Amino acid sequence: MNKLDTALVTAALKDAGFGLTNSAEEADVVLINTCSVRQHAEEKVFSHLGHLKHIKESRPELVVGVIGCMAQRLGAELLEHEAVDIACGPAQIPQITKLVKKALKTKEKSLAVTREIRKTNPKNDALEKFESLYSRADKRIPNQAFVRVMRGCNNFCTYCIVPFVRGPEVSRRPADIIEQVKKLAGDGVKQITLLGQRVNAYKYKNGDKTYCLADLLSMAGEVDGVEWIRFVTSYPSEEFFDEILQAMANLPKVCNYLHLPAQSGSDKILKAMNRNYTTGQYLNLLDRARAIVPGIAIAGDFIVGFPGETEEDFQATVELVKKAKYKNCFIFKYSPRPGTTANKRLNDNVPQEVKKNRNIELLAVQEKISDELSKKFQDKTVIVLVEGLSKKPHLNTKEGENQLQLVGRTASDWIVVFNGQENLAGRFTKVKITKTTPLTLFGELC
Ligand code: SAH
Ligand code: SF4
């Protein structure tokens, strides 16, 4: 979501005549797009702001804006920070050009946050226009783009800040979404990722017809030029589940990858998290996914150290991870968020050290599973959509070899690293896998 918002804001400012620089030191304006999901993310922003305050001491004309969820959460409080000129929440990003120009001209501080985000009209015309006008291919990863199909969330998992900062759940009009997909395909985009906090809950009523995510997948699949379609993140619920899997099985463009966060393997903790399913129901969904879509790759999210999580609860999570056989897992240490039910009603009573150890233990369990799954790719040929140059140098570079290392992903989201020319970025290519590690496949161009 944040990558998409950043891309929209960048496109809007470019159209208004601004250009990107490589460092804050050279910039006239610095915007930080922020996340409030965990405290650590907010701490990093404050550390950036400290650095910017320093720059402003010698260049007071520098304009600094904080956009996104942290701006929405902290509002006026954020403007009290010496470095900050603009605080602009996620629902106010259509105003960004106006706010930046005003700050450059007047040096006055501006606050743009929706006061009571849950009471705002969810069919936000300004956001709709902004979204369709500035939807572009992602320049950092060529030929790929995100398309939001839903805004906000109504689920109120007790640990989660998202419903408070992103507002109520609203599904966008199918016609607007498909129009956007067509425009992106016209610009050369080959991979579209449909976004929603509970993307499988997408629902839009138009006359007698109720559109669900499976309908969007099928309509997007008909757009010429689009080759791969992904969607994130899914919520473990029965509604539309089989329809979406059928679409994945039947539509060749829909990638066989499902991100289905479980959060915990303990029914007691799931209840305290307000997740509305049991471990048994969750595993049943995984069985169905694997029965309907052979070869499907599944990824999960877990929170360790939720209030009241005993060693027994944690071991239940370990068991779930072992049974689920995820391709990979994102594991987070519980971080209390102001205003959430868990923070108001439950005591953050799992010591930091225990959270850390559980995180390490669960990662190790998952690593073994990922290792086993990745080994199945040895000597196989896979199709990869190339993202660009690999950021970190990997081990397989032969000494003296002058080739560049590229990184891409398979349809089932496996990361593949191989040597090749940079002009392959944004294109599909075949790679023969010669070596595997838990998270990365290494290979050679075919
Ligand atoms: N809408 C998505 C993801 C939301 S945030 C979903 O429901 O799956 C992404 C991930 O951050 C969540 O899946 C959860 O694992 C983690 N997360 C959210 N709030 C958190 C918190 N307070 N502390 C630690 N991790 C958190
Ligand atoms: Fe947060 Fe739960 Fe909504 Fe996901 S479904 S965004 S975890 S409240």
Tab-separated table of C-alpha atoms and ligand atoms in Angstrom:
chain	number	residue	atom	x	y	z
A	1	MET	CA	0.000	0.000	0.000
A	2	ASN	CA	2.748	2.391	0.936
A	3	LYS	CA	4.757	1.614	-2.178
A	4	LEU	CA	1.685	2.448	-4.219
A	5	ASP	CA	1.028	5.680	-2.313
A	6	THR	CA	4.660	6.681	-2.790
A	7	ALA	CA	4.392	6.024	-6.528
A	8	LEU	CA	1.165	8.079	-6.779
A	9	VAL	CA	2.621	11.021	-4.861
A	10	THR	CA	5.834	10.893	-6.929
A	11	ALA	CA	3.848	10.922	-10.184
A	12	ALA	CA	1.689	13.840	-8.981
A	13	LEU	CA	4.729	15.907	-8.023
A	14	LYS	CA	6.525	15.075	-11.272
A	15	ASP	CA	3.494	16.277	-13.229
A	16	ALA	CA	3.643	19.489	-11.206
A	17	GLY	CA	7.239	20.031	-12.367
A	18	PHE	CA	9.233	18.527	-9.491
A	19	GLY	CA	12.075	16.069	-10.086
A	20	LEU	CA	13.619	13.350	-7.932
A	21	THR	CA	17.045	13.735	-6.357
A	22	ASN	CA	19.230	11.036	-4.882
A	23	SER	CA	19.812	12.519	-1.457
A	24	ALA	CA	18.141	14.683	1.152
A	25	GLU	CA	21.179	16.970	1.096
A	26	GLU	CA	20.370	18.054	-2.488
A	27	ALA	CA	16.593	18.225	-2.118
A	28	ASP	CA	14.315	21.262	-1.793
A	29	VAL	CA	11.575	19.016	-0.445
A	30	VAL	CA	11.812	15.750	1.462
A	31	LEU	CA	8.702	13.629	1.908
A	32	ILE	CA	8.709	10.571	4.145
A	33	ASN	CA	5.927	8.070	3.600
A	34	THR	CA	5.299	6.303	6.862
A	35	CYS	CA	3.929	3.115	8.410
A	36	SER	CA	2.399	2.832	11.888
A	37	VAL	CA	1.924	-0.935	12.044
A	38	ARG	CA	4.832	-1.406	14.447
A	39	GLN	CA	6.546	1.049	16.747
A	40	HIS	CA	9.932	0.274	15.233
A	41	ALA	CA	8.815	1.724	11.873
A	42	GLU	CA	7.838	4.963	13.590
A	43	GLU	CA	11.133	5.113	15.471
A	44	LYS	CA	13.014	4.943	12.187
A	45	VAL	CA	11.036	7.946	10.926
A	46	PHE	CA	11.960	9.955	14.010
A	47	SER	CA	15.580	9.098	13.416
A	48	HIS	CA	15.312	10.377	9.800
A	49	LEU	CA	13.620	13.510	11.105
A	50	GLY	CA	16.540	14.066	13.482
A	51	HIS	CA	18.890	13.976	10.503
A	52	LEU	CA	16.671	16.357	8.524
A	53	LYS	CA	16.525	18.771	11.454
A	54	HIS	CA	20.286	18.860	11.269
A	55	ILE	CA	20.236	19.680	7.536
A	56	LYS	CA	17.647	22.384	8.172
A	57	GLU	CA	19.982	24.162	10.559
A	58	SER	CA	22.135	25.162	7.592
A	59	ARG	CA	19.299	25.145	5.007
A	60	PRO	CA	16.148	26.422	6.731
A	61	GLU	CA	14.340	26.673	3.385
A	62	LEU	CA	14.209	22.853	3.110
A	63	VAL	CA	10.583	21.622	3.274
A	64	VAL	CA	9.952	18.352	5.111
A	65	GLY	CA	6.656	16.498	4.880
A	66	VAL	CA	5.515	13.357	6.651
A	67	ILE	CA	2.812	11.525	4.740
A	68	GLY	CA	0.896	8.318	5.418
A	69	CYS	CA	-0.298	6.510	8.505
A	70	MET	CA	2.025	8.118	11.036
A	71	ALA	CA	0.859	11.572	9.950
A	72	GLN	CA	-2.737	10.421	10.394
A	73	ARG	CA	-1.996	8.884	13.791
A	74	LEU	CA	0.013	11.732	15.294
A	75	GLY	CA	-1.438	14.723	13.426
A	76	ALA	CA	-0.648	18.063	15.089
A	77	GLU	CA	1.781	16.378	17.489
A	78	LEU	CA	4.043	15.610	14.539
A	79	LEU	CA	4.038	19.247	13.432
A	80	GLU	CA	5.542	20.147	16.785
A	81	HIS	CA	8.745	18.437	15.620
A	82	GLU	CA	11.122	21.180	14.480
A	83	ALA	CA	11.895	19.453	11.187
A	84	VAL	CA	8.300	18.883	10.059
A	85	ASP	CA	6.429	21.366	7.817
A	86	ILE	CA	3.669	19.107	6.479
A	87	ALA	CA	1.728	16.225	8.045
A	88	CYS	CA	-0.538	14.598	5.471
A	89	GLY	CA	-2.586	11.453	6.173
A	90	PRO	CA	-3.203	8.691	3.606
A	91	ALA	CA	-6.686	9.964	2.730
A	92	GLN	CA	-5.329	13.469	2.056
A	93	ILE	CA	-2.560	12.642	-0.429
A	94	PRO	CA	-4.499	14.231	-3.321
A	95	GLN	CA	-3.628	17.558	-1.677
A	96	ILE	CA	0.102	16.894	-1.654
A	97	THR	CA	1.155	19.186	-4.528
A	98	LYS	CA	-0.827	22.073	-3.067
A	99	LEU	CA	0.662	21.499	0.400
A	100	VAL	CA	4.235	21.319	-0.903
A	101	LYS	CA	3.871	24.464	-3.001
A	102	LYS	CA	2.345	26.349	-0.088
A	103	ALA	CA	5.147	25.265	2.253
A	104	LEU	CA	7.813	26.299	-0.268
A	105	LYS	CA	6.191	29.709	-0.666
A	106	THR	CA	5.063	30.631	2.820
A	107	LYS	CA	7.083	28.381	5.151
A	108	GLU	CA	3.893	27.887	7.162
A	109	LYS	CA	3.255	24.494	8.699
A	110	SER	CA	0.304	22.495	7.253
A	111	LEU	CA	-1.794	19.772	8.785
A	112	ALA	CA	-3.865	17.604	6.428
A	113	VAL	CA	-5.422	14.720	8.300
A	114	THR	CA	-9.012	13.568	8.391
A	115	ARG	CA	-10.174	14.320	11.894
A	116	GLU	CA	-12.414	11.321	12.446
A	117	ILE	CA	-11.302	8.961	9.783
A	118	ARG	CA	-14.037	6.390	10.520
A	119	LYS	CA	-16.755	8.928	9.892
A	120	THR	CA	-15.509	10.164	6.543
A	121	ASN	CA	-17.356	9.363	3.364
A	122	PRO	CA	-15.649	6.224	2.126
A	123	LYS	CA	-16.444	6.917	-1.535
A	124	ASN	CA	-13.773	9.558	-1.671
A	125	ASP	CA	-13.905	11.216	-5.111
A	126	ALA	CA	-10.639	13.090	-4.638
A	127	LEU	CA	-8.816	9.830	-3.920
A	128	GLU	CA	-10.503	8.101	-6.854
A	129	LYS	CA	-9.375	10.832	-9.258
A	130	PHE	CA	-5.881	10.939	-7.809
A	131	GLU	CA	-5.599	7.172	-8.042
A	132	SER	CA	-6.588	6.932	-11.697
A	133	LEU	CA	-4.695	10.033	-12.816
A	134	TYR	CA	-1.356	9.107	-11.284
A	135	SER	CA	-1.392	5.332	-11.551
A	136	ARG	CA	1.876	4.494	-13.347
A	137	ALA	CA	4.262	1.640	-13.876
A	138	ASP	CA	6.700	1.297	-10.997
A	139	LYS	CA	9.960	2.740	-12.271
A	140	ARG	CA	12.085	0.842	-9.761
A	141	ILE	CA	10.691	-2.509	-10.880
A	142	PRO	CA	9.925	-2.096	-14.576
A	143	ASN	CA	6.678	-3.309	-16.098
A	144	GLN	CA	4.983	-3.967	-12.795
A	145	ALA	CA	2.328	-1.946	-11.015
A	146	PHE	CA	0.057	-2.031	-7.996
A	147	VAL	CA	-3.655	-1.398	-8.268
A	148	ARG	CA	-5.656	-0.794	-5.110
A	149	VAL	CA	-8.997	-2.558	-5.191
A	150	MET	CA	-9.976	-1.694	-1.639
A	151	ARG	CA	-9.190	0.978	0.878
A	152	GLY	CA	-9.143	0.668	4.665
A	153	CYS	CA	-10.175	-2.224	6.868
A	154	ASN	CA	-13.145	-3.068	9.095
A	155	ASN	CA	-11.722	-6.088	10.781
A	156	PHE	CA	-10.287	-4.546	13.934
A	157	CYS	CA	-7.846	-7.279	14.822
A	158	THR	CA	-7.118	-6.196	18.383
A	159	TYR	CA	-3.392	-5.520	17.785
A	160	CYS	CA	-3.798	-3.575	14.547
A	161	ILE	CA	-3.632	0.160	13.877
A	162	VAL	CA	-4.703	-0.058	10.211
A	163	PRO	CA	-8.486	0.509	10.677
A	164	PHE	CA	-7.703	3.633	12.715
A	165	VAL	CA	-5.352	5.222	10.217
A	166	ARG	CA	-6.679	3.951	6.883
A	167	GLY	CA	-10.366	4.235	7.732
A	168	PRO	CA	-13.358	2.061	6.852
A	169	GLU	CA	-13.202	-0.758	4.332
A	170	VAL	CA	-14.444	0.263	0.922
A	171	SER	CA	-14.266	-1.607	-2.378
A	172	ARG	CA	-13.558	0.487	-5.470
A	173	ARG	CA	-15.773	0.326	-8.553
A	174	PRO	CA	-14.831	-2.605	-10.823
A	175	ALA	CA	-15.013	-0.326	-13.900
A	176	ASP	CA	-12.477	2.101	-12.373
A	177	ILE	CA	-10.141	-0.731	-11.433
A	178	ILE	CA	-10.230	-2.347	-14.884
A	179	GLU	CA	-9.844	1.045	-16.589
A	180	GLN	CA	-6.685	1.524	-14.569
A	181	VAL	CA	-5.412	-1.954	-15.462
A	182	LYS	CA	-5.983	-1.179	-19.166
A	183	LYS	CA	-4.124	2.101	-18.895
A	184	LEU	CA	-1.190	0.409	-17.181
A	185	ALA	CA	-1.133	-2.394	-19.763
A	186	GLY	CA	-1.064	0.310	-22.448
A	187	ASP	CA	2.049	1.719	-20.738
A	188	GLY	CA	3.724	-1.688	-21.014
A	189	VAL	CA	2.910	-3.102	-17.577
A	190	LYS	CA	3.011	-6.906	-17.555
A	191	GLN	CA	2.385	-7.693	-13.928
A	192	ILE	CA	-0.466	-6.229	-11.926
A	193	THR	CA	-0.763	-6.722	-8.168
A	194	LEU	CA	-4.228	-6.068	-6.795
A	195	LEU	CA	-4.088	-4.647	-3.288
A	196	GLY	CA	-6.362	-4.721	-0.277
A	197	GLN	CA	-5.918	-5.271	3.449
A	198	ARG	CA	-8.388	-8.169	3.079
A	199	VAL	CA	-8.311	-8.364	-0.685
A	200	ASN	CA	-10.393	-11.551	-0.809
A	201	ALA	CA	-13.232	-9.685	0.919
A	202	TYR	CA	-13.598	-7.408	-2.138
A	203	LYS	CA	-17.286	-6.920	-2.785
A	204	TYR	CA	-19.022	-4.382	-5.018
A	205	LYS	CA	-22.744	-4.379	-5.614
A	206	ASN	CA	-23.924	-3.007	-8.928
A	207	GLY	CA	-27.637	-3.553	-9.565
A	208	ASP	CA	-28.284	-7.290	-9.259
A	209	LYS	CA	-24.668	-8.280	-9.612
A	210	THR	CA	-22.206	-8.473	-6.731
A	211	TYR	CA	-18.619	-8.440	-7.963
A	212	CYS	CA	-16.026	-10.372	-5.947
A	213	LEU	CA	-12.262	-10.681	-6.333
A	214	ALA	CA	-12.681	-13.681	-8.661
A	215	ASP	CA	-14.638	-11.409	-11.058
A	216	LEU	CA	-11.865	-8.806	-10.952
A	217	LEU	CA	-9.241	-11.478	-11.650
A	218	SER	CA	-11.178	-12.685	-14.635
A	219	MET	CA	-11.798	-9.153	-15.996
A	220	ALA	CA	-8.152	-8.160	-15.479
A	221	GLY	CA	-7.124	-11.416	-17.171
A	222	GLU	CA	-8.888	-10.309	-20.329
A	223	VAL	CA	-6.777	-7.170	-20.637
A	224	ASP	CA	-4.239	-7.572	-23.441
A	225	GLY	CA	-0.649	-7.049	-22.390
A	226	VAL	CA	-1.163	-8.100	-18.780
A	227	GLU	CA	0.625	-11.416	-18.297
A	228	TRP	CA	0.688	-12.027	-14.565
A	229	ILE	CA	-1.855	-11.006	-11.951
A	230	ARG	CA	-1.247	-11.233	-8.209
A	231	PHE	CA	-3.293	-10.182	-5.228
A	232	VAL	CA	-2.370	-9.447	-1.564
A	233	THR	CA	-3.238	-9.799	1.280
A	234	SER	CA	-5.866	-12.455	1.881
A	235	TYR	CA	-7.752	-12.969	5.114
A	236	PRO	CA	-8.548	-16.512	6.279
A	237	SER	CA	-12.308	-16.595	5.754
A	238	GLU	CA	-14.736	-18.823	3.872
A	239	GLU	CA	-16.354	-16.010	1.920
A	240	PHE	CA	-15.455	-16.187	-1.806
A	241	PHE	CA	-12.488	-18.430	-0.891
A	242	ASP	CA	-13.231	-21.288	-3.304
A	243	GLU	CA	-14.276	-18.908	-6.116
A	244	ILE	CA	-10.932	-17.122	-5.870
A	245	LEU	CA	-9.020	-20.408	-5.871
A	246	GLN	CA	-11.022	-21.600	-8.879
A	247	ALA	CA	-10.073	-18.390	-10.672
A	248	MET	CA	-6.442	-19.051	-9.792
A	249	ALA	CA	-6.673	-22.610	-11.086
A	250	ASN	CA	-8.545	-21.738	-14.278
A	251	LEU	CA	-7.108	-18.403	-15.345
A	252	PRO	CA	-3.580	-18.831	-16.696
A	253	LYS	CA	-2.582	-15.237	-15.910
A	254	VAL	CA	-3.380	-15.482	-12.193
A	255	CYS	CA	-0.212	-16.418	-10.310
A	256	ASN	CA	-0.438	-19.450	-8.029
A	257	TYR	CA	0.608	-17.614	-4.895
A	258	LEU	CA	-1.482	-16.986	-1.813
A	259	HIS	CA	-0.474	-14.815	1.118
A	260	LEU	CA	-2.708	-15.940	3.956
A	261	PRO	CA	-1.562	-14.652	7.364
A	262	ALA	CA	-2.477	-16.905	10.307
A	263	GLN	CA	-0.937	-14.688	13.054
A	264	SER	CA	-0.993	-17.480	15.675
A	265	GLY	CA	-1.443	-21.240	16.011
A	266	SER	CA	-3.203	-20.974	19.372
A	267	ASP	CA	-7.001	-20.731	19.318
A	268	LYS	CA	-6.926	-18.810	22.598
A	269	ILE	CA	-4.618	-16.175	21.113
A	270	LEU	CA	-6.541	-16.043	17.814
A	271	LYS	CA	-9.658	-15.252	19.828
A	272	ALA	CA	-7.864	-12.538	21.791
A	273	MET	CA	-6.681	-11.138	18.456
A	274	ASN	CA	-10.286	-11.083	17.142
A	275	ARG	CA	-9.256	-13.115	14.099
A	276	ASN	CA	-12.612	-14.990	13.807
A	277	TYR	CA	-11.187	-18.410	12.872
A	278	THR	CA	-9.634	-21.376	14.617
A	279	THR	CA	-6.413	-23.138	13.714
A	280	GLY	CA	-8.482	-26.075	12.442
A	281	GLN	CA	-10.502	-23.830	10.113
A	282	TYR	CA	-7.304	-22.189	8.897
A	283	LEU	CA	-5.658	-25.523	8.078
A	284	ASN	CA	-8.822	-26.564	6.271
A	285	LEU	CA	-8.506	-23.491	4.041
A	286	LEU	CA	-4.914	-24.462	3.238
A	287	ASP	CA	-6.018	-28.017	2.345
A	288	ARG	CA	-8.667	-26.627	0.027
A	289	ALA	CA	-6.224	-24.216	-1.585
A	290	ARG	CA	-3.825	-27.096	-2.296
A	291	ALA	CA	-6.591	-29.339	-3.605
A	292	ILE	CA	-7.983	-26.707	-5.984
A	293	VAL	CA	-4.665	-25.198	-7.128
A	294	PRO	CA	-1.967	-27.858	-7.472
A	295	GLY	CA	1.486	-26.380	-6.943
A	296	ILE	CA	0.168	-23.310	-5.117
A	297	ALA	CA	2.761	-21.506	-2.976
A	298	ILE	CA	1.487	-20.159	0.330
A	299	ALA	CA	3.060	-17.519	2.554
A	300	GLY	CA	2.080	-16.590	6.103
A	301	ASP	CA	2.404	-13.873	8.737
A	302	PHE	CA	2.784	-14.486	12.464
A	303	ILE	CA	2.955	-12.291	15.528
A	304	VAL	CA	4.937	-13.709	18.441
A	305	GLY	CA	4.622	-12.473	22.012
A	306	PHE	CA	1.025	-11.272	21.814
A	307	PRO	CA	-0.247	-10.444	25.349
A	308	GLY	CA	-0.895	-13.651	27.284
A	309	GLU	CA	1.007	-15.888	24.834
A	310	THR	CA	2.374	-18.760	26.960
A	311	GLU	CA	5.080	-21.189	25.902
A	312	GLU	CA	2.271	-23.664	25.165
A	313	ASP	CA	0.520	-21.144	22.894
A	314	PHE	CA	3.785	-20.483	21.121
A	315	GLN	CA	4.427	-24.201	20.631
A	316	ALA	CA	0.977	-24.408	19.027
A	317	THR	CA	2.203	-21.755	16.562
A	318	VAL	CA	5.327	-23.825	15.891
A	319	GLU	CA	3.073	-26.831	15.185
A	320	LEU	CA	0.925	-24.798	12.804
A	321	VAL	CA	3.966	-23.587	10.889
A	322	LYS	CA	5.175	-27.186	10.577
A	323	LYS	CA	1.808	-28.347	9.266
A	324	ALA	CA	1.193	-25.378	6.972
A	325	LYS	CA	4.403	-25.859	4.958
A	326	TYR	CA	4.629	-22.233	3.886
A	327	LYS	CA	6.934	-21.130	1.121
A	328	ASN	CA	7.992	-18.365	3.503
A	329	CYS	CA	6.724	-16.562	6.573
A	330	PHE	CA	6.869	-13.006	7.823
A	331	ILE	CA	7.309	-13.115	11.597
A	332	PHE	CA	6.842	-10.056	13.809
A	333	LYS	CA	7.308	-9.382	17.500
A	334	TYR	CA	4.108	-7.971	19.005
A	335	SER	CA	4.279	-4.198	19.182
A	336	PRO	CA	1.588	-2.423	21.237
A	337	ARG	CA	-0.137	0.268	19.178
A	338	PRO	CA	-1.867	3.218	20.854
A	339	GLY	CA	-5.658	3.149	20.578
A	340	THR	CA	-5.958	-0.540	19.688
A	341	THR	CA	-8.035	-2.845	21.883
A	342	ALA	CA	-5.056	-5.042	22.741
A	343	ASN	CA	-3.151	-2.022	23.957
A	344	LYS	CA	-6.059	-0.662	25.954
A	345	ARG	CA	-7.224	-3.910	27.526
A	346	LEU	CA	-4.311	-6.333	27.567
A	347	ASN	CA	-0.997	-6.229	29.308
A	348	ASP	CA	2.046	-6.478	27.003
A	349	ASN	CA	3.377	-9.129	29.386
A	350	VAL	CA	5.706	-11.202	27.213
A	351	PRO	CA	9.242	-9.954	27.904
A	352	GLN	CA	11.177	-8.542	24.960
A	353	GLU	CA	13.812	-11.263	25.321
A	354	VAL	CA	11.142	-13.993	25.070
A	355	LYS	CA	9.593	-12.320	21.993
A	356	LYS	CA	13.021	-12.222	20.404
A	357	ASN	CA	13.739	-15.879	21.139
A	358	ARG	CA	10.339	-17.001	19.853
A	359	ASN	CA	10.932	-15.005	16.695
A	360	ILE	CA	14.296	-16.732	16.180
A	361	GLU	CA	12.862	-20.186	16.934
A	362	LEU	CA	9.937	-19.785	14.539
A	363	LEU	CA	12.187	-18.465	11.789
A	364	ALA	CA	14.417	-21.513	12.189
A	365	VAL	CA	11.431	-23.872	11.893
A	366	GLN	CA	10.279	-22.087	8.752
A	367	GLU	CA	13.778	-22.029	7.295
A	368	LYS	CA	13.931	-25.834	7.326
A	369	ILE	CA	10.590	-26.036	5.515
A	370	SER	CA	11.602	-23.392	2.964
A	371	ASP	CA	14.850	-25.277	2.411
A	372	GLU	CA	13.007	-28.528	1.669
A	373	LEU	CA	10.564	-26.800	-0.662
A	374	SER	CA	13.264	-24.897	-2.514
A	375	LYS	CA	15.301	-28.086	-3.133
A	376	LYS	CA	12.496	-29.335	-5.374
A	377	PHE	CA	13.536	-26.675	-7.899
A	378	GLN	CA	17.056	-28.069	-8.330
A	379	ASP	CA	17.801	-28.587	-12.052
A	380	LYS	CA	14.310	-27.394	-13.025
A	381	THR	CA	13.652	-24.578	-15.484
A	382	VAL	CA	11.438	-21.758	-14.248
A	383	ILE	CA	9.920	-18.674	-15.860
A	384	VAL	CA	10.963	-15.476	-14.135
A	385	LEU	CA	9.781	-11.896	-14.426
A	386	VAL	CA	13.034	-9.971	-14.038
A	387	GLU	CA	12.922	-7.127	-11.522
A	388	GLY	CA	16.400	-5.681	-12.059
A	389	LEU	CA	19.855	-5.790	-10.544
A	390	SER	CA	20.196	-7.888	-7.426
A	391	LYS	CA	20.761	-5.570	-4.450
A	392	LYS	CA	23.156	-7.734	-2.493
A	393	PRO	CA	25.961	-9.625	-4.133
A	394	HIS	CA	25.224	-13.336	-3.911
A	395	LEU	CA	27.564	-16.219	-3.444
A	396	ASN	CA	27.424	-17.748	-6.874
A	397	THR	CA	29.431	-15.073	-8.688
A	398	LYS	CA	32.443	-16.841	-10.124
A	399	GLU	CA	35.681	-15.015	-9.546
A	400	GLY	CA	36.790	-12.862	-12.448
A	401	GLU	CA	33.330	-12.975	-13.971
A	402	ASN	CA	32.132	-9.616	-15.121
A	403	GLN	CA	28.440	-10.396	-15.431
A	404	LEU	CA	25.734	-8.515	-13.609
A	405	GLN	CA	23.494	-10.336	-11.154
A	406	LEU	CA	19.801	-9.994	-11.775
A	407	VAL	CA	16.883	-10.825	-9.528
A	408	GLY	CA	13.375	-11.838	-10.479
A	409	ARG	CA	10.426	-13.832	-9.234
A	410	THR	CA	8.543	-16.874	-10.451
A	411	ALA	CA	4.748	-16.822	-10.658
A	412	SER	CA	4.686	-18.582	-7.295
A	413	ASP	CA	6.850	-15.771	-5.854
A	414	TRP	CA	10.158	-17.626	-5.499
A	415	ILE	CA	13.092	-15.221	-5.715
A	416	VAL	CA	15.561	-16.204	-8.431
A	417	VAL	CA	19.074	-14.786	-8.835
A	418	PHE	CA	21.094	-15.287	-12.026
A	419	ASN	CA	23.665	-13.571	-14.233
A	420	GLY	CA	22.432	-11.523	-17.162
A	421	GLN	CA	22.220	-8.145	-18.829
A	422	GLU	CA	20.379	-5.268	-17.203
A	423	ASN	CA	18.123	-4.793	-20.235
A	424	LEU	CA	16.272	-7.975	-19.206
A	425	ALA	CA	14.613	-5.985	-16.377
A	426	GLY	CA	10.849	-6.014	-16.816
A	427	ARG	CA	10.959	-9.026	-19.147
A	428	PHE	CA	10.109	-12.695	-18.785
A	429	THR	CA	12.947	-15.152	-19.107
A	430	LYS	CA	13.691	-18.833	-18.517
A	431	VAL	CA	16.212	-19.755	-15.855
A	432	LYS	CA	17.618	-23.189	-15.025
A	433	ILE	CA	18.065	-23.607	-11.277
A	434	THR	CA	21.543	-24.750	-10.306
A	435	LYS	CA	21.533	-24.112	-6.577
A	436	THR	CA	18.915	-23.560	-3.899
A	437	THR	CA	18.833	-21.882	-0.483
A	438	PRO	CA	15.775	-21.487	1.791
A	439	LEU	CA	14.745	-18.111	0.402
A	440	THR	CA	16.534	-17.810	-2.931
A	441	LEU	CA	16.973	-19.971	-6.020
A	442	PHE	CA	20.119	-19.473	-8.087
A	443	GLY	CA	20.366	-20.330	-11.733
A	444	GLU	CA	21.523	-19.700	-15.271
A	445	LEU	CA	19.716	-18.123	-18.182
A	446	CYS	CA	18.412	-20.734	-20.625
B	1	SAH	N1	-4.078	-6.613	6.196
B	1	SAH	C1	-3.068	-7.554	6.276
B	1	SAH	C2	-1.760	-7.036	6.835
B	1	SAH	C3	-1.744	-5.924	7.803
B	1	SAH	S1	-0.260	-5.450	8.576
B	1	SAH	C4	-3.597	-8.733	7.037
B	1	SAH	O1	-4.573	-8.661	7.730
B	1	SAH	O2	-3.004	-9.770	6.933
B	1	SAH	C5	0.919	-6.660	8.107
B	1	SAH	C6	1.302	-7.604	9.196
B	1	SAH	O3	1.872	-6.901	10.281
B	1	SAH	C7	0.155	-8.386	9.826
B	1	SAH	O4	-0.184	-9.509	9.095
B	1	SAH	C8	0.695	-8.735	11.184
B	1	SAH	O5	1.356	-9.975	11.160
B	1	SAH	C9	1.701	-7.629	11.467
B	1	SAH	N2	1.228	-6.710	12.514
B	1	SAH	C10	0.138	-5.909	12.478
B	1	SAH	N3	0.029	-5.230	13.638
B	1	SAH	C11	1.072	-5.618	14.422
B	1	SAH	C12	1.496	-5.278	15.735
B	1	SAH	N4	0.808	-4.431	16.489
B	1	SAH	N5	2.624	-5.852	16.200
B	1	SAH	C13	3.326	-6.718	15.446
B	1	SAH	N6	2.968	-7.086	14.206
B	1	SAH	C14	1.850	-6.541	13.695
B	2	SF4	FE1	-5.138	-5.108	10.456
B	2	SF4	FE2	-6.642	-7.266	10.803
B	2	SF4	FE3	-7.372	-5.385	9.045
B	2	SF4	FE4	-5.271	-6.920	8.504
B	2	SF4	S1	-7.399	-7.620	8.725
B	2	SF4	S2	-5.385	-4.687	8.288
B	2	SF4	S3	-4.378	-7.245	10.535
B	2	SF4	S4	-7.260	-5.139	11.251
